[in-house]
Coordinates of C-alpha atoms in Angstrom, one line a residue:
X191 CA 68.9 52.2 82.4
X192 CA 66.8 51.0 79.5
X193 CA 68.0 53.2 76.6
X194 CA 69.5 51.2 73.8
X195 CA 68.6 47.8 75.2
X196 CA 66.7 45.2 73.3
X197 CA 63.7 43.2 74.7
X198 CA 65.8 40.2 75.7
X199 CA 68.2 42.4 77.7
X200 CA 65.3 43.8 79.6
X201 CA 62.9 40.9 80.1
X202 CA 64.9 37.7 79.4
X203 CA 64.8 35.6 76.3
X204 CA 61.5 33.7 77.0
X205 CA 59.4 36.8 77.6
X206 CA 61.1 38.9 75.0
X207 CA 60.1 36.3 72.3
X208 CA 56.4 36.8 73.2
X209 CA 56.7 40.6 73.3
X210 CA 58.5 40.7 70.0
X211 CA 55.9 38.4 68.5
X212 CA 53.2 40.8 69.7
X213 CA 55.1 43.8 68.3
X214 CA 55.4 42.1 64.9
X215 CA 51.7 41.4 64.8
X216 CA 50.9 45.1 65.3
X217 CA 53.4 46.1 62.6
X218 CA 52.2 43.5 60.1
X219 CA 48.5 44.2 60.5
X220 CA 48.9 48.0 61.0
X221 CA 46.1 47.8 63.6
X222 CA 46.1 48.4 67.4
X223 CA 45.9 45.4 69.6
X224 CA 45.7 44.6 73.3
X225 CA 48.0 41.9 74.8
X226 CA 48.4 40.2 78.2
X227 CA 52.1 40.1 78.8
X228 CA 54.3 38.5 81.5
X229 CA 57.8 39.7 82.3
X230 CA 60.4 39.3 85.1
X231 CA 61.4 42.5 86.8
X232 CA 64.1 42.2 89.5
X233 CA 63.5 38.5 89.7
X234 CA 59.7 39.0 90.3
X235 CA 57.0 37.8 87.8
X236 CA 54.9 40.8 86.7
X237 CA 51.8 40.9 84.5
X238 CA 50.7 43.7 82.2
X239 CA 47.8 44.5 79.9
X240 CA 49.4 46.3 77.1
X241 CA 47.8 48.3 74.3
X242 CA 50.0 48.6 71.2
X243 CA 49.6 50.7 68.1
X244 CA 51.7 51.0 65.0
X245 CA 54.0 54.0 65.0
X246 CA 54.1 55.8 61.6
X247 CA 56.3 58.3 60.0
X248 CA 55.2 61.4 58.1
X249 CA 54.7 59.3 55.0
X250 CA 52.3 57.0 56.9
X251 CA 54.9 54.2 56.8
X252 CA 55.0 51.9 59.9
X253 CA 58.3 52.4 61.6
X254 CA 57.7 50.8 65.0
X255 CA 55.3 50.2 67.8
X256 CA 54.1 52.5 70.5
X257 CA 52.1 51.3 73.5
X258 CA 50.9 51.7 77.0
X259 CA 51.1 49.1 79.7
X260 CA 49.1 48.7 82.9
X261 CA 50.5 46.6 85.7
X262 CA 47.9 44.1 86.7
X263 CA 50.1 41.9 88.9
X264 CA 48.1 42.3 92.0
X265 CA 44.9 41.5 90.1
X266 CA 46.5 38.3 88.7
X267 CA 47.6 37.1 92.1
X268 CA 44.2 37.8 93.6
X269 CA 42.6 35.9 90.8
X270 CA 44.9 32.9 91.4
X271 CA 44.2 33.0 95.1
X272 CA 40.4 33.1 94.5
X273 CA 40.7 30.1 92.1
X274 CA 42.5 28.1 94.8
X275 CA 39.6 28.4 97.2

């Protein structure tokens, strides 16, 4: 379902802009970074902690970004509920 799609096709323009900005930061600095990212999946707001690292070719040139995301949506909603009380 996701092969060949760009961020805006997957997450919508607003969220894709933030994700792309984060990816560019990793590519420009060449350093890993952790981000808190929000996206819409099947019309539901979801929250992720994402660790991104530069992806390098055999010549050590940065050619992209690789990362791992952890869904923290339930934690975010629990935090919001606690703050309301």
